[in-house]
PDB file of C-alpha atoms in Angstrom:
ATOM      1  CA  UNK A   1      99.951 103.761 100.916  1.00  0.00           C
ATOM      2  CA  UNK A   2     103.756 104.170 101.234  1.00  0.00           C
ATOM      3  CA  UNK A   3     106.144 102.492  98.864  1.00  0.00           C
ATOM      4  CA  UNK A   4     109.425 100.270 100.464  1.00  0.00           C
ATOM      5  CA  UNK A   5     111.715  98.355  98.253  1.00  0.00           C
ATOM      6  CA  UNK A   6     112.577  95.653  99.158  1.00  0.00           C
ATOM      7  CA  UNK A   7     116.094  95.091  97.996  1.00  0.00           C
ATOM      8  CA  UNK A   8     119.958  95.910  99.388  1.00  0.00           C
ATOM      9  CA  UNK A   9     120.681  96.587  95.011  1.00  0.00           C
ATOM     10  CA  UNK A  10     121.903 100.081  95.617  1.00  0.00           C
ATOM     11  CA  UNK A  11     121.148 100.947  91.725  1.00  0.00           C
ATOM     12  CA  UNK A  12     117.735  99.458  91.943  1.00  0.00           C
ATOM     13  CA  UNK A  13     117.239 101.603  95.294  1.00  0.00           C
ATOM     14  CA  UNK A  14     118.725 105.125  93.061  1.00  0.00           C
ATOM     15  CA  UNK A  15     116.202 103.639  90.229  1.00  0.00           C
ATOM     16  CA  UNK A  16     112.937 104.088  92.726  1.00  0.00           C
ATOM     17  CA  UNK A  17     114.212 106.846  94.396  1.00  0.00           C
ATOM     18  CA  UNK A  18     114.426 108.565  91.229  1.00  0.00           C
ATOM     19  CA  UNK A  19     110.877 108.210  90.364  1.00  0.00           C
ATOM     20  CA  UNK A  20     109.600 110.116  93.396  1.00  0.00           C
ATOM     21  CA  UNK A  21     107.442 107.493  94.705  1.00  0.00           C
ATOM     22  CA  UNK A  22     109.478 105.503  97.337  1.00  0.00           C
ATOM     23  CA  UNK A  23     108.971 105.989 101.046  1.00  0.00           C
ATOM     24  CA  UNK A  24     111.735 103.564 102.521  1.00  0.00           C
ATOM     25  CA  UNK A  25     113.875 100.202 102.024  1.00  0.00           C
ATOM     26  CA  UNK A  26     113.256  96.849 103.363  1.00  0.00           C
ATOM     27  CA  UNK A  27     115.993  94.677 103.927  1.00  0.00           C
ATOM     28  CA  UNK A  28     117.390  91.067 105.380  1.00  0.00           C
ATOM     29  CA  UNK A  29     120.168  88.709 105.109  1.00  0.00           C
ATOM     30  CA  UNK A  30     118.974  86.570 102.374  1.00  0.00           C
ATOM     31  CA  UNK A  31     118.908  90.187 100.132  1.00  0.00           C
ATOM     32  CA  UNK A  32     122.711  91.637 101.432  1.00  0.00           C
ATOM     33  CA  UNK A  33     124.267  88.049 100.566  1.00  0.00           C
ATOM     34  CA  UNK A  34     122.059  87.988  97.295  1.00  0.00           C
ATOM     35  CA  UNK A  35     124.572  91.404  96.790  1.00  0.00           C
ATOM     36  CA  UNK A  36     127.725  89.832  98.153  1.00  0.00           C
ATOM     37  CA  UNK A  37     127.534  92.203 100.809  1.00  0.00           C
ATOM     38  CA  UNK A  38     129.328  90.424 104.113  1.00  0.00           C
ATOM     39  CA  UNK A  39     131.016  90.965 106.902  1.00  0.00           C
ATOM     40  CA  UNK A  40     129.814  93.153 109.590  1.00  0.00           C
ATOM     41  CA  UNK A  41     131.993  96.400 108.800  1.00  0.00           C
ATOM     42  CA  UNK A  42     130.751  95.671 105.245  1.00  0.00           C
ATOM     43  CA  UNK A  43     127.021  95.348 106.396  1.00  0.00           C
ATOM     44  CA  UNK A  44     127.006  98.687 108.245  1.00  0.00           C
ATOM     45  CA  UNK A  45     128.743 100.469 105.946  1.00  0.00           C
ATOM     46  CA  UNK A  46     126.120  99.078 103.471  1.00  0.00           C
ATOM     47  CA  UNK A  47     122.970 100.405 105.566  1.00  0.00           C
ATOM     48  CA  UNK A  48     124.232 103.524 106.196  1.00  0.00           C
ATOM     49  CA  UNK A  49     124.549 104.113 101.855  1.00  0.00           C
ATOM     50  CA  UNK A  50     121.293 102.960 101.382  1.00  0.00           C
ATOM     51  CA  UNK A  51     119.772 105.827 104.312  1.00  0.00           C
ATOM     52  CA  UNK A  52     121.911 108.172 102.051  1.00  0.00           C
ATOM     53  CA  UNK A  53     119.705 107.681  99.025  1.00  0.00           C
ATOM     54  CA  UNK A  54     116.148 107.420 100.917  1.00  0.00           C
ATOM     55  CA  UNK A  55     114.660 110.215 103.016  1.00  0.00           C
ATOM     56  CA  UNK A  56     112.397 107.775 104.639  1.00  0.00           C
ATOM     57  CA  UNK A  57     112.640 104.205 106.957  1.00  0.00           C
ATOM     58  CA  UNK A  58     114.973 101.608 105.964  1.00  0.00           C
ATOM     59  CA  UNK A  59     114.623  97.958 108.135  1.00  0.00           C
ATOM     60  CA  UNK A  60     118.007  96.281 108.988  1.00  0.00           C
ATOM     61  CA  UNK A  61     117.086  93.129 110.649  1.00  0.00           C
ATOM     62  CA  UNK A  62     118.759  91.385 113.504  1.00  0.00           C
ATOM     63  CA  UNK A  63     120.347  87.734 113.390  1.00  0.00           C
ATOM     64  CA  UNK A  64     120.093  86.863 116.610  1.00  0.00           C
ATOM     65  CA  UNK A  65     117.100  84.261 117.569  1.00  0.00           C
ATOM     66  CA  UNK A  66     117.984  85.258 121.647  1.00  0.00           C
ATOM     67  CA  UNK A  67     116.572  87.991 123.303  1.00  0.00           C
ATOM     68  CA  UNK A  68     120.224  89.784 124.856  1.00  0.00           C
ATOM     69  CA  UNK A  69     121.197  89.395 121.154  1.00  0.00           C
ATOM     70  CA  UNK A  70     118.421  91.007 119.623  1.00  0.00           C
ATOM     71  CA  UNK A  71     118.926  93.717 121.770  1.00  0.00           C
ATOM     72  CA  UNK A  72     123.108  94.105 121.356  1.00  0.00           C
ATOM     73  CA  UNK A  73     122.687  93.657 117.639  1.00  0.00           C
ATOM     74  CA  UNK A  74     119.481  95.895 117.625  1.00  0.00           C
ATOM     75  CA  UNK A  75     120.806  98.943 119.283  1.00  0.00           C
ATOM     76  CA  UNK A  76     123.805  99.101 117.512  1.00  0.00           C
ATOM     77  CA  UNK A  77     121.482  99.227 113.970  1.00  0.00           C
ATOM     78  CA  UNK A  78     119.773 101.833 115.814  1.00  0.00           C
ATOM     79  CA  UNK A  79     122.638 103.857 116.673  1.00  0.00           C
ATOM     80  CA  UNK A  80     123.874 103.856 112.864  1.00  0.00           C
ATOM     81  CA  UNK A  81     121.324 106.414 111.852  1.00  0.00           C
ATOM     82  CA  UNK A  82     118.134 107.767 112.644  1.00  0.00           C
ATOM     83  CA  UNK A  83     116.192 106.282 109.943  1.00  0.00           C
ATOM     84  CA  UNK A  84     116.992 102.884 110.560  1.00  0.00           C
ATOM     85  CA  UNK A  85     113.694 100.744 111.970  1.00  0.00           C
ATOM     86  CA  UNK A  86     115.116  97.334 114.097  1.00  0.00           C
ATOM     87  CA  UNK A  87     113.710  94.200 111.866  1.00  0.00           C
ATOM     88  CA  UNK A  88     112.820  91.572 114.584  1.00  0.00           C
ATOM     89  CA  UNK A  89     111.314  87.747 113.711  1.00  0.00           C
ATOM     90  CA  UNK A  90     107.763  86.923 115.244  1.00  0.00           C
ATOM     91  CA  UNK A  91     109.075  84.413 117.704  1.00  0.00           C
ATOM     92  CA  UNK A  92     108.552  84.857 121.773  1.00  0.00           C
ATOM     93  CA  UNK A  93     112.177  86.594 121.759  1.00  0.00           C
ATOM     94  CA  UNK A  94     111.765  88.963 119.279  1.00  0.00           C
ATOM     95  CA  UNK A  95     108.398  89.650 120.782  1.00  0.00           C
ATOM     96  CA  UNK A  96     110.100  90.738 123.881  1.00  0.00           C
ATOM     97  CA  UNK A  97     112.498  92.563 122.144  1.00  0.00           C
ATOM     98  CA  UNK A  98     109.897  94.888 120.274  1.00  0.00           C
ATOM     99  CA  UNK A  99     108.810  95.808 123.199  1.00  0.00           C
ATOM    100  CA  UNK A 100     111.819  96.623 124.826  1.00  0.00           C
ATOM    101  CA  UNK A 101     112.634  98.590 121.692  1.00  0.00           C
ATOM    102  CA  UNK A 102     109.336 100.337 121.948  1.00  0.00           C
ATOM    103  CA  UNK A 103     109.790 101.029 125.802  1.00  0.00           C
ATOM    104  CA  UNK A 104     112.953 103.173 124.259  1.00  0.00           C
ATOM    105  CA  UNK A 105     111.682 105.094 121.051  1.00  0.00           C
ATOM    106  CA  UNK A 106     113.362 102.988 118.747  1.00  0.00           C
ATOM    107  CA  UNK A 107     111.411 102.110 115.674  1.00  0.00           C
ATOM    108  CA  UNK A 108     110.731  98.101 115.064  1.00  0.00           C
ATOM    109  CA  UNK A 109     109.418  96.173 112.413  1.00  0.00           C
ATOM    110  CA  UNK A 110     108.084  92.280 113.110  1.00  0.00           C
ATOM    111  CA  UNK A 111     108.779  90.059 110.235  1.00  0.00           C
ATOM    112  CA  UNK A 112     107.650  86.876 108.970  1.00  0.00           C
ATOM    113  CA  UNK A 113     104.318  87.303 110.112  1.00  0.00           C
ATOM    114  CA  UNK A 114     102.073  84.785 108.639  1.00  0.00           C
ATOM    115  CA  UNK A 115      98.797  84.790 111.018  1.00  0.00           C
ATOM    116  CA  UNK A 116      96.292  87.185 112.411  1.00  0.00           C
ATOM    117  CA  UNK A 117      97.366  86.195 115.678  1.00  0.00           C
ATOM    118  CA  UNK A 118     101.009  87.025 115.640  1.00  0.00           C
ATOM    119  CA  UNK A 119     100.449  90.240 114.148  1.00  0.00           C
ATOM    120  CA  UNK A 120      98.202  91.023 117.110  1.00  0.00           C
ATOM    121  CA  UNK A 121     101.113  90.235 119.540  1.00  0.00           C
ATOM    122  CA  UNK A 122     103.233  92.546 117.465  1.00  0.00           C
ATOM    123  CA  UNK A 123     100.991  95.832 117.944  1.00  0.00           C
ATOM    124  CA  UNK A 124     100.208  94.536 121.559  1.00  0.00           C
ATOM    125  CA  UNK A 125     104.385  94.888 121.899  1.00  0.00           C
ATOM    126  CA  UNK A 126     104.515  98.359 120.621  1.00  0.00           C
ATOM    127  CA  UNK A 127     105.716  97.686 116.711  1.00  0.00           C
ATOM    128  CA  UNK A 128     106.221 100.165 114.748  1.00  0.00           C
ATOM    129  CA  UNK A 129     105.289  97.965 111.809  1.00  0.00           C
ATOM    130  CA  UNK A 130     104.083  94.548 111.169  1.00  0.00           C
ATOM    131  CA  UNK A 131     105.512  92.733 107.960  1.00  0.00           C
ATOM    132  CA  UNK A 132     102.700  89.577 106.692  1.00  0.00           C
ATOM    133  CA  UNK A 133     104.472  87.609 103.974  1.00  0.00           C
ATOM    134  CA  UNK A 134     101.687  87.526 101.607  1.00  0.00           C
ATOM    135  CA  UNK A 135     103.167  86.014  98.702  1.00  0.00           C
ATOM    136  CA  UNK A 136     105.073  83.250 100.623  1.00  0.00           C
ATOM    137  CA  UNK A 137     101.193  82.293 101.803  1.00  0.00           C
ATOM    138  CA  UNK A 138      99.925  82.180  97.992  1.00  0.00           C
ATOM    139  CA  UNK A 139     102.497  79.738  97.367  1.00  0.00           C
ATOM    140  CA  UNK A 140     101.170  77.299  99.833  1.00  0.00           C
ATOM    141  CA  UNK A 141      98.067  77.760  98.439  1.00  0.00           C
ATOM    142  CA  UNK A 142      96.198  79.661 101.110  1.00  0.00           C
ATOM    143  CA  UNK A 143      94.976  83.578 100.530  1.00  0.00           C
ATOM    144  CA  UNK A 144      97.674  86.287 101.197  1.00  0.00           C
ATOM    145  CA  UNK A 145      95.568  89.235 101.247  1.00  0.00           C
ATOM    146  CA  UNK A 146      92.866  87.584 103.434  1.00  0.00           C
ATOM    147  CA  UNK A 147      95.672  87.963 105.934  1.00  0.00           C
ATOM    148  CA  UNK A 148      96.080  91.370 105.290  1.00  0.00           C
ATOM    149  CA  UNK A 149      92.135  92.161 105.394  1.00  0.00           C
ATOM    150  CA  UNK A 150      92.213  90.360 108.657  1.00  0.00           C
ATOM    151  CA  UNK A 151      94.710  91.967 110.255  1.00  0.00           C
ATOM    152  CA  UNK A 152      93.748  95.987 109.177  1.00  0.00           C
ATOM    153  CA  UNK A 153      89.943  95.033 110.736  1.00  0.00           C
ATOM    154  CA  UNK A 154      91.866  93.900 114.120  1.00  0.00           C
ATOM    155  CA  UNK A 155      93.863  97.010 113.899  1.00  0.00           C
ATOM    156  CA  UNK A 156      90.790  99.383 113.297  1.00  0.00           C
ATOM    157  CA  UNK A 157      88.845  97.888 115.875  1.00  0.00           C
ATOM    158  CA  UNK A 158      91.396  98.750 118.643  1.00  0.00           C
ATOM    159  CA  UNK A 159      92.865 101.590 117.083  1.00  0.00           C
ATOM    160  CA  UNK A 160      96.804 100.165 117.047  1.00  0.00           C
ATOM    161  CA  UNK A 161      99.177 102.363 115.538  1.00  0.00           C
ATOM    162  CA  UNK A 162     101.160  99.838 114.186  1.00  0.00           C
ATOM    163  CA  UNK A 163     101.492  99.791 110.331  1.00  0.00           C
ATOM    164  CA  UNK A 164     100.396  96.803 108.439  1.00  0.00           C
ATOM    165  CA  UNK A 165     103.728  96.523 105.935  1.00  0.00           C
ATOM    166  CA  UNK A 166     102.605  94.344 103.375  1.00  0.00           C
ATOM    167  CA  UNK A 167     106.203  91.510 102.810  1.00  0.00           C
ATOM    168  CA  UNK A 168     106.621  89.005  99.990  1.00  0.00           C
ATOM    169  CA  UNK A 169     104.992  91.275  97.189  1.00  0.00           C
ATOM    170  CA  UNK A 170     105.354  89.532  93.901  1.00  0.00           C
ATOM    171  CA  UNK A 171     103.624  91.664  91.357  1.00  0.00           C
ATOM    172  CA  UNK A 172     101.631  94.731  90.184  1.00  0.00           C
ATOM    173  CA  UNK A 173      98.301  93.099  91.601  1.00  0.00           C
ATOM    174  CA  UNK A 174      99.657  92.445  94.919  1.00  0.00           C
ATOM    175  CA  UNK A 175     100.140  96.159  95.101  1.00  0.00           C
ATOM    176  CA  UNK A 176      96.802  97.702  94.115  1.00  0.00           C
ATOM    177  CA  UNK A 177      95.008  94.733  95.901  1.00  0.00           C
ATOM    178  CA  UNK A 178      96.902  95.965  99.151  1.00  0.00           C
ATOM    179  CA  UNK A 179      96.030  99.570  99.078  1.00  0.00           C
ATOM    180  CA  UNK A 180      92.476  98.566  98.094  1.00  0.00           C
ATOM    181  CA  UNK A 181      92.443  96.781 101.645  1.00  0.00           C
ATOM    182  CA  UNK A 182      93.869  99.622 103.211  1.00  0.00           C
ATOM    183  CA  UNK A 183      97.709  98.270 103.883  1.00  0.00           C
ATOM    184  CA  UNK A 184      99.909 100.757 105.497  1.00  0.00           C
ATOM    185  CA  UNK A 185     102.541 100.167 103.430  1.00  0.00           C
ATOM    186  CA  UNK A 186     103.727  97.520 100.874  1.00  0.00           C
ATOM    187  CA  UNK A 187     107.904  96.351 100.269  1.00  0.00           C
ATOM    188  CA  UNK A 188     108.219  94.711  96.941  1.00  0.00           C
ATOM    189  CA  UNK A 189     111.113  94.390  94.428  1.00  0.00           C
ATOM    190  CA  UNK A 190     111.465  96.991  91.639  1.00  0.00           C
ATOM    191  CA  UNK A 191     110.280  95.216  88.744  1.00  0.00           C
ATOM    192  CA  UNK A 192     106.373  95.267  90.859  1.00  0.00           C
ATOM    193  CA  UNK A 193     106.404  99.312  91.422  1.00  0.00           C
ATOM    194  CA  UNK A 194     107.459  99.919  87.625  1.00  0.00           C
ATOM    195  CA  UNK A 195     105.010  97.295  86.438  1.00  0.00           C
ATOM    196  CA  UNK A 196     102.473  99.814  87.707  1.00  0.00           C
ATOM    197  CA  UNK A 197     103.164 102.476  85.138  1.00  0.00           C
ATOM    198  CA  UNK A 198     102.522  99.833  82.142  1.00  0.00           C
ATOM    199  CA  UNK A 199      99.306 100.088  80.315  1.00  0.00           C
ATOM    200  CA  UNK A 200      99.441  98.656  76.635  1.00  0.00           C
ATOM    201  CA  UNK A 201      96.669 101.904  75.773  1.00  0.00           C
ATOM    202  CA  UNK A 202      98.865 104.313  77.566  1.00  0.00           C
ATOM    203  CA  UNK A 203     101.836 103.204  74.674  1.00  0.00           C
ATOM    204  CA  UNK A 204      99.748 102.973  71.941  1.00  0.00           C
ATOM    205  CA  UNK A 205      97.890 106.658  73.150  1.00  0.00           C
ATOM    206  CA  UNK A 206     101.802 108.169  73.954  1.00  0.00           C
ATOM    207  CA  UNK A 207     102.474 106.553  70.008  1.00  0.00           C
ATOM    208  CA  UNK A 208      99.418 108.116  68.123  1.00  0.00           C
ATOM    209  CA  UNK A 209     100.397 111.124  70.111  1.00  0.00           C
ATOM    210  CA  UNK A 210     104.090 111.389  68.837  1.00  0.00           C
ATOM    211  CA  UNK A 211     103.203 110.577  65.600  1.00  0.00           C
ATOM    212  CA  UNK A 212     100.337 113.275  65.062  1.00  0.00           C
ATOM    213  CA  UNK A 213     103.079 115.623  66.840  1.00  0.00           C
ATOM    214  CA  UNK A 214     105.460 115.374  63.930  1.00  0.00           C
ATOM    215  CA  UNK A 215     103.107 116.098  61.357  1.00  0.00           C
ATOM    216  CA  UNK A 216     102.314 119.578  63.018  1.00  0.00           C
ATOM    217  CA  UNK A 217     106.244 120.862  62.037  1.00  0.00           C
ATOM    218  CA  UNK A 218     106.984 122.288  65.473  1.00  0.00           C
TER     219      UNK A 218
END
């Protein structure tokens, strides 16, 4: 399973590069204003540092809700740099667009995906990945990872090469329970990947180990 961030934090983006383990970057507007990143020289500018720290796919999603200006906004994203992947919503428009995007070689990935049924419009339209918010659906109550299940059975059964990009990851769980349903990929914020190296035996076996060290005079 690949590892995105999901973040525009350049440090926290350095911090997961540096352990070796991340395959890309997820972004959207909510994140670059989180950073105070605006304006639109600003926002490019800010895209093209974070493909300067990852080797793989980093999302840079539209804001147009029209067709003409998901294309205009998308191809100029695409034209930044070659690892950037078109972020388009799951609405009729941006269903059009992913497959005009497709039709061209450019890389898309469908977001706020919240049904079985819009993610199989998305792979029907060529994505290039399919983003279910599975911790937005745990809040209401209803079962994130079902969604997930659901959709990687729809995908195996007509072999779709779109990749199931598991959004909205809130914690260490959500990441093992995702590659033990056989997600693609999952995007989650930094604090989730490095929660995965915590194990209160692995500290207490790392302290016994130390300590026993020292007495050995090296």
């Amino acid at each position: 399973m690949k590892f995105f961030i999901d973040t525009a934090n350049l440090q926290d983006i350095e911090e997961a590069q540096a352990l070796g383990v991340l395959d890309g970057v997820t972004t959207n507007p909510s994140l670059m204003a989180k950073e105070g990143i605006t304006g639109k020289e600003n926002i490019l500018k800010h895209y093209l540092d974070i493909c300067n720290i990852v080797d793989g796919d980093v999302s840079a999603e539209v804001i147009s809700t029209d067709f003409e200006g998901m294309v205009r906004e998308g191809e100029e994203l695409a034209a930044l740099h070659p690892q950037i992947v078109v972020k388009l919503p799951m609405i009729g428009d941006g269903v059009k667009a992913c497959k005009y995007f497709s039709s061209k070689g450019i890389k898309t990935n469908v977001t706020l995906v919240f049904s079985a049924g819009q993610a199989l419009l998305a792979a029907k339209a060529g994505a290039t990945y399919v983003s279910p918010f599975l911790g937005r659906l745990d809040d209401v109550s209803t079962d994130g990872m079902h969604l997930i299940e659901e959709i990687r059975e729809i995908y195996d059964n007509y072999n779709y090469q779109t990749q199931i990009l598991s959004a909205s990851v809130r914690h260490t769980m959500h990441i093992v329970n995702c590659a033990k349903v056989g997600s693609d990929v999952m995007t989650g914020p930094l604090s989730a990947i490095k929660g995965l190296l915590k194990h209160p035996l692995t500290d207490i076996g790392l302290k016994q180990f130390v300590e026993d060290a020292k007495k050995m005079n090296l």
